[in-house]
Short mmCIF file of C-alpha atoms in Angstrom, two decimals:
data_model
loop_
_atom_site.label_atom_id
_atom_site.label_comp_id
_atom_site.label_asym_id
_atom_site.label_seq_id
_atom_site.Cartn_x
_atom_site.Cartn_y
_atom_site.Cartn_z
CA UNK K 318 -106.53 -76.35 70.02
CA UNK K 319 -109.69 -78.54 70.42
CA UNK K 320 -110.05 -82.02 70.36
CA UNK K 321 -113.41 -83.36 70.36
CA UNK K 322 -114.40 -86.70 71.18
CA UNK K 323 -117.84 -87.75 69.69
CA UNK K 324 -119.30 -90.29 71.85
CA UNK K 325 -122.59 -91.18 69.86
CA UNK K 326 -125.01 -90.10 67.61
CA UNK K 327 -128.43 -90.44 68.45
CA UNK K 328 -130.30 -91.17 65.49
CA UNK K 329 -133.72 -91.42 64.68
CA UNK K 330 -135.16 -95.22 63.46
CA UNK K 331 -133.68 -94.35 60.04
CA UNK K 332 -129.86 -94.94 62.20
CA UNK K 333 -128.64 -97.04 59.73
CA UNK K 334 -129.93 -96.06 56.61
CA UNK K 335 -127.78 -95.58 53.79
CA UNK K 336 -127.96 -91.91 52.95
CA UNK K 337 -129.04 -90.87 49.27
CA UNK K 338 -126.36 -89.31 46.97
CA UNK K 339 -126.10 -88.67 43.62
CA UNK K 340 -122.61 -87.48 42.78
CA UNK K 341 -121.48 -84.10 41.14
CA UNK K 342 -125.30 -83.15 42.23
CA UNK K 343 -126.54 -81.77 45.87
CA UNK K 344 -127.86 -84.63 47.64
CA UNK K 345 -130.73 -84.82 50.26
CA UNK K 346 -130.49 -87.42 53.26
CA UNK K 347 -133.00 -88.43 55.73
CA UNK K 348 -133.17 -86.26 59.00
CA UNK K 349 -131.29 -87.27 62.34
CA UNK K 350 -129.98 -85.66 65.77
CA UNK K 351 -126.45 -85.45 66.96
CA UNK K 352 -126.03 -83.77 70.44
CA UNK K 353 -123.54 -85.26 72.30
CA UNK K 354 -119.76 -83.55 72.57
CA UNK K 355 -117.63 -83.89 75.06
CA UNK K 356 -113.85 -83.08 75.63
CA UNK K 357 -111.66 -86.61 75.44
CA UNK K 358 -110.64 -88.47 78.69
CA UNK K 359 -107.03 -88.59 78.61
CA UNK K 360 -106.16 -92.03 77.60
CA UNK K 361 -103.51 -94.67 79.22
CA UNK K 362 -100.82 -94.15 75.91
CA UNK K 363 -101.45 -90.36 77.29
CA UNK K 364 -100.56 -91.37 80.45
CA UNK K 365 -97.94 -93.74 79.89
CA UNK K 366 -96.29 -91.03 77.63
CA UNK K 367 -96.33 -88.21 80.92
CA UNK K 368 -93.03 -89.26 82.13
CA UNK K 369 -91.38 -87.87 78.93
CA UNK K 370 -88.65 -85.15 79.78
CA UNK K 371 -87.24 -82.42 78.16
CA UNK K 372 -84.14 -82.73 76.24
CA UNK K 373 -81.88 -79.65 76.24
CA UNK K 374 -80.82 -78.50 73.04
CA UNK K 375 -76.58 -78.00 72.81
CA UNK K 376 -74.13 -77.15 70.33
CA UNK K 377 -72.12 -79.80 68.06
CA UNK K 378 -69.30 -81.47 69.37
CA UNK K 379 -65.79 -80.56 68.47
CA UNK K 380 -63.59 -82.94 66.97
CA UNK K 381 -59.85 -82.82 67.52
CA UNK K 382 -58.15 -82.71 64.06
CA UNK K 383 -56.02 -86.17 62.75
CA UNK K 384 -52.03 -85.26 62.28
CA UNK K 385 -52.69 -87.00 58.72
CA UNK K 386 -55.26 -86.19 56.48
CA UNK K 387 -55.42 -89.43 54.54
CA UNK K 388 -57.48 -91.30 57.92
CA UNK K 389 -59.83 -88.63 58.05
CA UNK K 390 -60.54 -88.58 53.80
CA UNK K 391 -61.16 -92.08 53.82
CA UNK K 392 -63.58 -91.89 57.04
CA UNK K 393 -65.35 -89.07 55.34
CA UNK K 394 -65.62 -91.41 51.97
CA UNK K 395 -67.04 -94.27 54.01
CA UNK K 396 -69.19 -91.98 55.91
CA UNK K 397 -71.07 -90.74 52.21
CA UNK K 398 -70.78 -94.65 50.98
CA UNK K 399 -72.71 -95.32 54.31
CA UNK K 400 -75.30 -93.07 53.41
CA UNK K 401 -75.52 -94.08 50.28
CA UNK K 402 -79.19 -96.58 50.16
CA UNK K 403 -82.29 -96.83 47.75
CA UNK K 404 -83.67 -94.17 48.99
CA UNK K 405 -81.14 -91.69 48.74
CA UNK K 406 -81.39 -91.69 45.18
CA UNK K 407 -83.68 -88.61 43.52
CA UNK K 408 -85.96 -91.57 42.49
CA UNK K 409 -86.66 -93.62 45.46
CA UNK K 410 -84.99 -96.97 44.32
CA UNK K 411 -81.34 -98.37 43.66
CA UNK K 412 -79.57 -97.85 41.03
CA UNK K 413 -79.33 -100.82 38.57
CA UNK K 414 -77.03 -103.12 37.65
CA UNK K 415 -75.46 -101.33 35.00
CA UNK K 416 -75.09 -97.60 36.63
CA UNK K 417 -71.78 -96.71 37.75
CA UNK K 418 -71.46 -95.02 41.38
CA UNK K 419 -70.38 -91.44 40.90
CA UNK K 420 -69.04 -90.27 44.39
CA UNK K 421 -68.97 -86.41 43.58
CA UNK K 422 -72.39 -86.54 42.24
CA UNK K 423 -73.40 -88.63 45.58
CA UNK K 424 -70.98 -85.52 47.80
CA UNK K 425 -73.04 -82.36 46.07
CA UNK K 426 -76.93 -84.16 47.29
CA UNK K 427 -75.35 -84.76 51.00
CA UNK K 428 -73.83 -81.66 50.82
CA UNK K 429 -77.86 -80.13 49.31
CA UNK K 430 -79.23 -82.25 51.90
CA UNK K 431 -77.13 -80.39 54.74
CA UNK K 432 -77.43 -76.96 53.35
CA UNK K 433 -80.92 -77.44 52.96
CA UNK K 434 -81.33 -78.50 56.94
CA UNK K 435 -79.29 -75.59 58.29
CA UNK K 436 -81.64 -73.02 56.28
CA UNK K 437 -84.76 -74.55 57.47
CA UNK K 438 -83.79 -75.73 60.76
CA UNK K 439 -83.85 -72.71 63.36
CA UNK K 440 -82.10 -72.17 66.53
CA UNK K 441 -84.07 -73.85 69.74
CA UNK K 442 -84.22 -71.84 73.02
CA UNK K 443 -85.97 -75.44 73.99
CA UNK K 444 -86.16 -78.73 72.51
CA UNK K 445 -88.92 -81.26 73.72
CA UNK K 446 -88.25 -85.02 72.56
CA UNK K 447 -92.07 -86.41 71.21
CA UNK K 448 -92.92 -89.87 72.25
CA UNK K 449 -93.01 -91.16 68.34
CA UNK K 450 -89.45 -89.74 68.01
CA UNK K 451 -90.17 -86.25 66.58
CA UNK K 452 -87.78 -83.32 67.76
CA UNK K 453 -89.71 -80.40 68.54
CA UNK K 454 -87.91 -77.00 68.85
CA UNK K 455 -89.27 -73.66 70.27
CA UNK K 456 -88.13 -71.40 67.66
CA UNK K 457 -88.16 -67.61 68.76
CA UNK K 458 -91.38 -66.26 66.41
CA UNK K 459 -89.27 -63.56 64.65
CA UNK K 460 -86.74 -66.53 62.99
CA UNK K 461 -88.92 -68.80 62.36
CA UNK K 462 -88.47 -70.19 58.18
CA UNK K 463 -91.87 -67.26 56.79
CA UNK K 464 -89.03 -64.51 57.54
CA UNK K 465 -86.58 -65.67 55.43
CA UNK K 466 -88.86 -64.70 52.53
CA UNK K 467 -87.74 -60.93 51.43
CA UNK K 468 -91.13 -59.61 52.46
CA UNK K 469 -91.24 -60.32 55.34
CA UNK K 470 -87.43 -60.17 56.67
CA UNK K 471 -87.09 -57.64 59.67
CA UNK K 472 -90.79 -57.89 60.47
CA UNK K 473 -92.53 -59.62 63.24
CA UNK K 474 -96.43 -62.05 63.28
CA UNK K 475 -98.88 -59.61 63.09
CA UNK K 476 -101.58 -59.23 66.03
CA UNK K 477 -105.00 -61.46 66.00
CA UNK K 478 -107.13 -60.15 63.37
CA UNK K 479 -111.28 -59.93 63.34
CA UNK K 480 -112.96 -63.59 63.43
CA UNK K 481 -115.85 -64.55 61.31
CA UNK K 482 -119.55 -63.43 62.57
CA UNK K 483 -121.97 -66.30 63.52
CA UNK K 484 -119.00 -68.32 65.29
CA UNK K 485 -120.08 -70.58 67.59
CA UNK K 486 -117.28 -70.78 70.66
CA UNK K 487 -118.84 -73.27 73.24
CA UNK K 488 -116.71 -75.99 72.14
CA UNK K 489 -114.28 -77.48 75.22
CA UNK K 490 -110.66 -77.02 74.78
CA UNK K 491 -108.41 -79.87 75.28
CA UNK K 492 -105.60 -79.72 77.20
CA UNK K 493 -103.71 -82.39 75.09
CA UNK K 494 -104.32 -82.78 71.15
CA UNK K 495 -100.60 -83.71 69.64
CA UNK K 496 -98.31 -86.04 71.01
CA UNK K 497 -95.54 -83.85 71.85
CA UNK K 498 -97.34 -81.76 74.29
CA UNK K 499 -98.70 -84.92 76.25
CA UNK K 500 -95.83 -84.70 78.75
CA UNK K 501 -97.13 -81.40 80.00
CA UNK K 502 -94.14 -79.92 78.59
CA UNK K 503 -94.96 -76.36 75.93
CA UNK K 504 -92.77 -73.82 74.59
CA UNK K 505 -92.46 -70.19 76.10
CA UNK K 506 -94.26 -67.47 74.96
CA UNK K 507 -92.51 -66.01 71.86
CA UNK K 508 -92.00 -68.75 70.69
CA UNK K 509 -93.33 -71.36 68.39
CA UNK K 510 -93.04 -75.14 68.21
CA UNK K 511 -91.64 -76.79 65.09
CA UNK K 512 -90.55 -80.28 64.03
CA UNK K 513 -87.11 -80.48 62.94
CA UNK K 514 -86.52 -81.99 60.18
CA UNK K 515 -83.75 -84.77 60.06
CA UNK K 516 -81.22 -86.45 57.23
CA UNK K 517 -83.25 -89.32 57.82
CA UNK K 518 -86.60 -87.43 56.63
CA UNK K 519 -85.05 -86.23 53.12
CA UNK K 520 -83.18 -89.24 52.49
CA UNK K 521 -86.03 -91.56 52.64
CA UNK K 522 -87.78 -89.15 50.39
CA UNK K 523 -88.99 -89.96 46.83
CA UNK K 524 -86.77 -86.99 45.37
CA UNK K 525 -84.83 -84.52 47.28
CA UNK K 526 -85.59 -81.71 44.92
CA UNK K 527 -89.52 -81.93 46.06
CA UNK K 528 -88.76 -82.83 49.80
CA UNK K 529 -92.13 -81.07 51.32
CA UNK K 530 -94.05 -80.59 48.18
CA UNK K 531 -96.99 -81.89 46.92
CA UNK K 532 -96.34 -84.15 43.51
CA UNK K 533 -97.08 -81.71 40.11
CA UNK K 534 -100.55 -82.73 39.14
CA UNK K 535 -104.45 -81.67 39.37
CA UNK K 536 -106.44 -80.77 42.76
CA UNK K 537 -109.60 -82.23 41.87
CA UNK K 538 -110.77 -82.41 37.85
CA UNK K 539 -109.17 -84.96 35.54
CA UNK K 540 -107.64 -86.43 38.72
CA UNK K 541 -108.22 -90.03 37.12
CA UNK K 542 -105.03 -90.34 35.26
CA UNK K 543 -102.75 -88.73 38.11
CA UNK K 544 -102.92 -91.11 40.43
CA UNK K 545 -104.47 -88.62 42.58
CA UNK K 546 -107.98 -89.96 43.50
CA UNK K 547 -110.88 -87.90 45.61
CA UNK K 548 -113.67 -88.26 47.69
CA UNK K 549 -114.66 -84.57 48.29
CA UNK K 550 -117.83 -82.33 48.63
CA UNK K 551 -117.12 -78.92 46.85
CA UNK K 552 -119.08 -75.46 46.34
CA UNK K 553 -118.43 -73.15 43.73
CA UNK K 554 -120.34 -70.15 41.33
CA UNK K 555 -119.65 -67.96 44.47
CA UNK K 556 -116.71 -65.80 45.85
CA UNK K 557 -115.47 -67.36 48.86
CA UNK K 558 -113.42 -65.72 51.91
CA UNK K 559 -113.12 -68.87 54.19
CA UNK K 560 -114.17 -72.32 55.22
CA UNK K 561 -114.98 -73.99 58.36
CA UNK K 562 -115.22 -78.10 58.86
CA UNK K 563 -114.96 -80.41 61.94
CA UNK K 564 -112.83 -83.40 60.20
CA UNK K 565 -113.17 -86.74 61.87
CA UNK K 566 -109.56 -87.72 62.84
CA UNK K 567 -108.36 -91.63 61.95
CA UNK K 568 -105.18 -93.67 61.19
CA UNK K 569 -105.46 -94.78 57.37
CA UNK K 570 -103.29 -97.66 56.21
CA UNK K 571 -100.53 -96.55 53.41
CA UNK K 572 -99.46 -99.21 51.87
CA UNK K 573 -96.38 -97.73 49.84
CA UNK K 574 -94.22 -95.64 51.22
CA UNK K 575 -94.52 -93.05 48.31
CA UNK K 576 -98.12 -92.84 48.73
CA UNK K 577 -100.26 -90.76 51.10
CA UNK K 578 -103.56 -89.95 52.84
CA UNK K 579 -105.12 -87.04 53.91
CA UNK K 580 -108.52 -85.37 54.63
CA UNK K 581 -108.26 -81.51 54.40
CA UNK K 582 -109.93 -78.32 53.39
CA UNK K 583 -108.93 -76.92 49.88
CA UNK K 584 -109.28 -72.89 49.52
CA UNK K 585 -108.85 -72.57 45.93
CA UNK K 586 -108.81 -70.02 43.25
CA UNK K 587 -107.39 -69.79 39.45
CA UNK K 588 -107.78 -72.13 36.46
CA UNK K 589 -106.93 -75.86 36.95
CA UNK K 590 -103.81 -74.85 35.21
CA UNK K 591 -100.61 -73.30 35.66
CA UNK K 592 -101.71 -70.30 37.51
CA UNK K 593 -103.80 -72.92 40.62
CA UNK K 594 -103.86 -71.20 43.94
CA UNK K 595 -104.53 -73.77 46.99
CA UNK K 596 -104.81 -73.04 50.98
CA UNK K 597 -105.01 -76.19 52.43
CA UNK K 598 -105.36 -77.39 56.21
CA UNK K 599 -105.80 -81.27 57.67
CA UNK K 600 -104.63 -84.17 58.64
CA UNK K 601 -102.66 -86.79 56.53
CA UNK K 602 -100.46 -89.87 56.78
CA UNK K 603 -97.30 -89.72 54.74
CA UNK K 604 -94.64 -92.15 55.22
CA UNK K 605 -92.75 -90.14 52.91
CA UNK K 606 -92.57 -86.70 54.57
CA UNK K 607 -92.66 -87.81 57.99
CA UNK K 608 -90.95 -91.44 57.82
CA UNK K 609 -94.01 -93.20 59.79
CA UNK K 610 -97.66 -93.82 59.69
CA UNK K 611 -99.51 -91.55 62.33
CA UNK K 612 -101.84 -88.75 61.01
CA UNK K 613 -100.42 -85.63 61.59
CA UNK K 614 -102.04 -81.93 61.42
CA UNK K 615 -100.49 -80.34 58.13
CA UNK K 616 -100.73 -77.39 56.23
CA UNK K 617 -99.56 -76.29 52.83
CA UNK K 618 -99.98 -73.96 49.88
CA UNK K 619 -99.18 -72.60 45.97
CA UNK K 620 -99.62 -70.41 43.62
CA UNK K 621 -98.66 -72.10 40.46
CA UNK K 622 -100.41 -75.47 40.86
CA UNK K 623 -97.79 -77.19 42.78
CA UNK K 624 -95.18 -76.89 40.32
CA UNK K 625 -92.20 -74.53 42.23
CA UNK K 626 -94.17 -72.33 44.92
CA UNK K 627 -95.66 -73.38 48.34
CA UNK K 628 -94.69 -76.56 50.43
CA UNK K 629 -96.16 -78.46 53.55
CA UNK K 630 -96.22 -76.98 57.06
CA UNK K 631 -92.87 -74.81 57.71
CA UNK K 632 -90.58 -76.75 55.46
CA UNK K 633 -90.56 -72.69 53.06
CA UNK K 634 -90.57 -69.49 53.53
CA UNK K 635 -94.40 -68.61 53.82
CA UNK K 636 -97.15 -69.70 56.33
CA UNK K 637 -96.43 -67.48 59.32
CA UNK K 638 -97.28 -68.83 62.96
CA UNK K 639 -98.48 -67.71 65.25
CA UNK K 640 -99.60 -69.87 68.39
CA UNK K 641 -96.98 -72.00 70.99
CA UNK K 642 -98.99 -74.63 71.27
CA UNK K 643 -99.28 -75.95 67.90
CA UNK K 644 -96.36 -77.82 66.21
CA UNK K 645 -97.61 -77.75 62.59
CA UNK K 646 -96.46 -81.71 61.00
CA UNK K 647 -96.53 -83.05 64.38
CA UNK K 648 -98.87 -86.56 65.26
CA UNK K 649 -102.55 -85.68 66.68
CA UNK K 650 -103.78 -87.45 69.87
CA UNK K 651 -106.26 -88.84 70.05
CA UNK K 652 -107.12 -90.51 66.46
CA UNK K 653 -110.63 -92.72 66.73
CA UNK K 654 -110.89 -96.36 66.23
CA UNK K 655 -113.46 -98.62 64.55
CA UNK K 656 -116.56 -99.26 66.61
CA UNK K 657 -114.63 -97.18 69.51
CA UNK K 658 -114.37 -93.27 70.73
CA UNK K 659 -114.39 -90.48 67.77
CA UNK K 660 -112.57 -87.38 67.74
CA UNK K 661 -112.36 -84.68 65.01
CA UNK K 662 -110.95 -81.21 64.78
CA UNK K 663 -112.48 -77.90 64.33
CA UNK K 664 -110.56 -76.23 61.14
CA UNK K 665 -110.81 -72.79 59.67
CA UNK K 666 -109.38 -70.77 57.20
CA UNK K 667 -110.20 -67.20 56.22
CA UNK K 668 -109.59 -64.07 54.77
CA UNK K 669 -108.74 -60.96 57.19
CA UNK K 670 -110.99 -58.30 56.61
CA UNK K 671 -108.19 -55.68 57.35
CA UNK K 672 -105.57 -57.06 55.75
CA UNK K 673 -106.46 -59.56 53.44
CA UNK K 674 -103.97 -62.28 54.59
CA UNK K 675 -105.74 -65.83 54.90
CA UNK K 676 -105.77 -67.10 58.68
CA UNK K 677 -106.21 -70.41 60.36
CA UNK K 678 -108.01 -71.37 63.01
CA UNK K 679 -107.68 -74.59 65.06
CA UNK K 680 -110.52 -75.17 67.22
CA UNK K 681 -111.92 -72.65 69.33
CA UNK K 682 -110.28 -69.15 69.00
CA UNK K 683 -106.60 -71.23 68.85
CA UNK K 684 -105.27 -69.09 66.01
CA UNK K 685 -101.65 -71.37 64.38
CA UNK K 686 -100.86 -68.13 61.76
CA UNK K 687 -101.70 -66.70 59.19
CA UNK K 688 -100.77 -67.02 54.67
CA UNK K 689 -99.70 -63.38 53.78
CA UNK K 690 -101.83 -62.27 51.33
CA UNK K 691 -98.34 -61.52 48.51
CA UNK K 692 -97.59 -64.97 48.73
CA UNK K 693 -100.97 -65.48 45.65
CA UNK K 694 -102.46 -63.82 42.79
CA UNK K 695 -106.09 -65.34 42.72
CA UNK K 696 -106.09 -65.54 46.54
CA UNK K 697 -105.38 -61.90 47.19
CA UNK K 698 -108.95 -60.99 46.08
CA UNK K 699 -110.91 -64.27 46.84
CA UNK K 700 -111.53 -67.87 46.57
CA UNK K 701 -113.68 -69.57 43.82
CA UNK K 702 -114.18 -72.76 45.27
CA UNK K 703 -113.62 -74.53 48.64
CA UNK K 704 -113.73 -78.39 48.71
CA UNK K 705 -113.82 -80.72 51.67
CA UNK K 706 -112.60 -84.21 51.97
CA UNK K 707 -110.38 -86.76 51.34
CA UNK K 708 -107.53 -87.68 48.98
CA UNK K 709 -104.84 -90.44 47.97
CA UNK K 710 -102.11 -91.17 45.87
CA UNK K 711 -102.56 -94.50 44.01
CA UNK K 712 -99.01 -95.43 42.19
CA UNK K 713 -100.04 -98.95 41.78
CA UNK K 714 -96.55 -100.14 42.56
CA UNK K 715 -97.83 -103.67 42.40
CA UNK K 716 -99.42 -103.49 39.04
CA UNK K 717 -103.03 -103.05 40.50
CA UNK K 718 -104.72 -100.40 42.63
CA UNK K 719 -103.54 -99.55 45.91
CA UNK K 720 -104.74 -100.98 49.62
CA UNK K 721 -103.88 -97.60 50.96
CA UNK K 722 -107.23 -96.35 52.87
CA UNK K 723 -108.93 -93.37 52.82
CA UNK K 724 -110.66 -92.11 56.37
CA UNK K 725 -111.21 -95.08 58.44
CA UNK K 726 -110.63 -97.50 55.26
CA UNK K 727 -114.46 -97.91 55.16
CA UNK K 728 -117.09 -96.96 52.41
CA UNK K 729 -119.94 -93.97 53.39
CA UNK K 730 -122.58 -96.25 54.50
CA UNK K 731 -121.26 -97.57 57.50
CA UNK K 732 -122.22 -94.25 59.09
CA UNK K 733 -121.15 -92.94 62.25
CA UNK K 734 -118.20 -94.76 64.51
CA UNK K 735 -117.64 -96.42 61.40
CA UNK K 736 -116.55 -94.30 58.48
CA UNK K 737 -114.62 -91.06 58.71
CA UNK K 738 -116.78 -87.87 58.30
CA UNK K 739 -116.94 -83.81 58.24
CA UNK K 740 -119.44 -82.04 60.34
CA UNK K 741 -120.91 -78.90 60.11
CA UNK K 742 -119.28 -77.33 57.22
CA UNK K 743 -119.64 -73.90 56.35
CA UNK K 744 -118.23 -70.66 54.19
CA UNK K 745 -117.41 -67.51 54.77
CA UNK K 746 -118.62 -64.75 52.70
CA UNK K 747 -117.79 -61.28 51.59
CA UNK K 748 -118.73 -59.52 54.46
CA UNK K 749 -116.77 -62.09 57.51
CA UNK K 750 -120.07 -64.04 58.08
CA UNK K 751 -120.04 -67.80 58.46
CA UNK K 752 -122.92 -68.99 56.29
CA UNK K 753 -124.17 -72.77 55.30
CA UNK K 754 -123.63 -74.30 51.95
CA UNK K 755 -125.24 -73.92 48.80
CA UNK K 756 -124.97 -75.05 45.18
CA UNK K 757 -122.67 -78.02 46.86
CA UNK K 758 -121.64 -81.21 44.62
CA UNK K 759 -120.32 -84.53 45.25
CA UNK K 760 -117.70 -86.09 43.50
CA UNK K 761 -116.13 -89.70 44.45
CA UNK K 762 -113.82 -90.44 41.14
CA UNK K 763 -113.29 -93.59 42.20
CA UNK K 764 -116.82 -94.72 44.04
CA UNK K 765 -115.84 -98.54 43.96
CA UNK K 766 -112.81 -97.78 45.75
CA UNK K 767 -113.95 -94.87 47.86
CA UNK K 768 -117.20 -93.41 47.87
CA UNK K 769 -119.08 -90.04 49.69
CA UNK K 770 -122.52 -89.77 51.18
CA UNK K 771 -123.77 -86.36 52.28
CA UNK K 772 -126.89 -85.05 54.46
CA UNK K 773 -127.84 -82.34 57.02
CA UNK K 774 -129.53 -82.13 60.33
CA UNK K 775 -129.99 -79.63 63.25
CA UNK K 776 -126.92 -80.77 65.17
CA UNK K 777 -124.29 -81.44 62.22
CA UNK K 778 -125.44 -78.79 60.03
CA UNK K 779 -123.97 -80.02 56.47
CA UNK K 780 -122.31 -83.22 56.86
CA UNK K 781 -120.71 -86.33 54.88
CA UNK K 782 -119.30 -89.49 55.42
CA UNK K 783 -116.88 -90.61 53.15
CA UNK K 784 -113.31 -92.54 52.64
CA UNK K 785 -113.24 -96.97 51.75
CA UNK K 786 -110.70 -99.32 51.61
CA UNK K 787 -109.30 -99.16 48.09
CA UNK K 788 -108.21 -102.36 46.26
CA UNK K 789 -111.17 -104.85 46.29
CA UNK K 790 -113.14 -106.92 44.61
CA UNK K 791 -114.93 -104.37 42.84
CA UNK K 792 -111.54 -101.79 42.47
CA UNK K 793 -109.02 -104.60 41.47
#
């Protein structure tokens, strides 16, 4: 996987001139250079987190059974009370005043909770403990959650299929890009890396019935009454078979727990309805999948607009990977810091030639797996649109907007080291070629909160900075 640390841009005596946008229209900036990349240094927290050792995965303890059964009913009764907390409840919050307990409705979610984390949780020939307290288990490839679905049960990943034309592969590799792998420890070939998920994770989620989906609503149009709010660059009028971005990687603020942000490449085809097919690759902060606030590399998908198909990373049957490097929903490392270093990652997504299944790339030739091309109905042919950029959820839990950040948390104009950007986007077109954008649009549904500001040069190709702080004076 790469990881690419930007160190500067060299721009012409225009540096830092606010580009020119007007939104839902292509926009023209001035001209500059960008030449410098350069793999990352490894940093002290790398360092410091090299002594990390492998934890060996074992079976459950046994327990010897009580001559009475009364001791071990009531231990098992306090055990469920224990568990019992706000945000155990489908809702998120505690129940009030006036709701009676029900301990057999309280049993049947821990025991949904349970069943749920034996189907998706495999068997580990290796378990490496992450330094932010993720489990990560080398799964043999063959029983990993995609062949549980009934296509695919009995089968195995399939080989590497036919990359794009016009790729450009000089980019460095880095050795280190997610902070599970910093201790130098990987899984075996045959395997691949996945983050377990815990009790903890679906009991601190907002409902237990959606635990790794995205919330029912709209990807991008009539987003304003969702909650839902964008600051994207999109292309349609074409058919699509792929999309390439470098996405500037940061650590956004999320002020509620319920709430998230991400900046990720849509692949999208279908009506804004019911029938809404999405490929999506990033990075995001979500307290509520992943219990913290560290961006993570996530995937996810659907075929009926989010309502019962598709889920994030592994957490279904679907996305099938293919790489032992990648833990899909683990933390990346390095993230870049205001006025400091920059790193991005190089994402791709596209449609196999051969077999028509949607692939994605991370980086330089670092293929994670692969979407299998039953899993849709608009995607099996082709996409109609592929936007780029950033999203979050505003709930306004406090009775006005949201603090939580998009990007870096700072509005388009600061430019580069500054505010988060994409670099050198690109499609990929009917016949596997990698080609720049046209007929692009801008759209920032909420400018005064977060805003977008797009140009092009030599060394960036199509680029755009985008992402702002949210509540302020001018988005109370």
């Amino acid at each position: 996987m790469d990881m690419k640390e930007i160190d500067s841009v060299p721009w012409t005596k225009h540096r830092n001139k606010p580009c020119c946008v007007i939104h839902h229209t292509t926009g023209q900036q001035h001209q500059c250079i960008q030449t410098l990349i350069v793999a990352p240094k490894k940093t002290t927290a790398q360092q410091q987190h090299s002594s990390n050792e492998l934890v060996a995965s074992h079976s459950p303890t046994s327990h010897k059974t009580h001559s009475s059964t009364i001791p071990m009913l009531l231990v098992a009764f306090l055990l469920v009370v224990s568990l019992i907390s706000p945000a155990f409840s489908d809702s998120g919050h505690s129940l009030p005043a006036n709701q009676t307990f029900h301990p057999a409705s309280q049993l049947n979610k821990l025991k949904r909770i349970t069943d749920y984390l034996t189907k998706i949780n495999k068997p580990a020939v290796k378990t490496i403990q992450s330094p932010d307290g993720d489990v990560i288990d080398c799964v043999l490839s063959h029983l990993q959650p995609a062949f549980d679905h009934p296509e695919l049960k009995g089968q195995k990943p399939l080989d590497p299929p036919e990359r794009p034309k016009g790729l450009n592969t000089t980019d460095t590799v880095a050795k280190s890009f997610q902070l599970w792998a910093e201790s130098g420890e990987s899984c075996p070939e045959g395997t691949v890396p996945i983050r377990r998920t815990t009790e903890k994770d679906v009991l601190g989620a907002s409902s237990i019935d959606r635990y790794g989906r995205k919330p029912v609503r709209h990807v991008r149009r009539d987003s304003s009454g969702t909650g839902h709010e964008h600051a994207v660059l999109f292309v349609n009028g074409d058919q699509y078979f792929g999309a390439k971005a470098g996405i500037n990687v940061w650590a956004p603020q999320v002020t509620d727990r319920y709430e998230f942000s991400l900046s990720q490449i849509w692949v999208i085809s279908g009506s804004f309805g019911h029938d809404l097919n999405t490929i999506e690759a990033g990075w995001q902060v979500s307290p509520d999948l992943y219990g913290d606030n560290n961006p993570r590399f996530f995937t996810y998908w659907t075929t009926d607009a989010y309502q019962a198909t598709g889920c994030y990373n592994l957490l279904c049957s679907g996305f099938v990977q293919t790489n032992n490097r990648v833990a899909i929903g683990a933390a990346i490392s390095p993230k870049s810091y205001y006025n400091g270093r920059q790193f991005d990652i190089g994402l791709m997504v596209w449609k196999d030639p051969k077999h028509g299944h949607w692939w994605l790339e991370f980086g330089s030739g670092l293929l994670v797996g692969y979407w299998p091309a039953f899993l849709f109905s608009h995607l099996r042919t082709h996409a109609s649109m592929v936007q780029f950029g950033g999203e979050i959820v505003n709930s306004r839990s406090s009775g006005y907007h949201t603090s939580t950040q998009m990007g870096s948390g700072h509005f388009a104009e600061e430019g580069f080291g500054k505010a988060s950007y994409f670099r050198n986007l690109q499609v990929v077109d009917w016949d596997n070629n990698l080609l720049p954008l046209t007929n692009l649009h801008l759209l920032a549904d909420h400018p005064n909160c977060y805003d977008i500001k797009q140009g092009r040069n030599n060394a960036w190709g199509t680029y755009f900075y985008y992402g702002g702080p949210g509540r302020n004076v001018k988005c109370p």
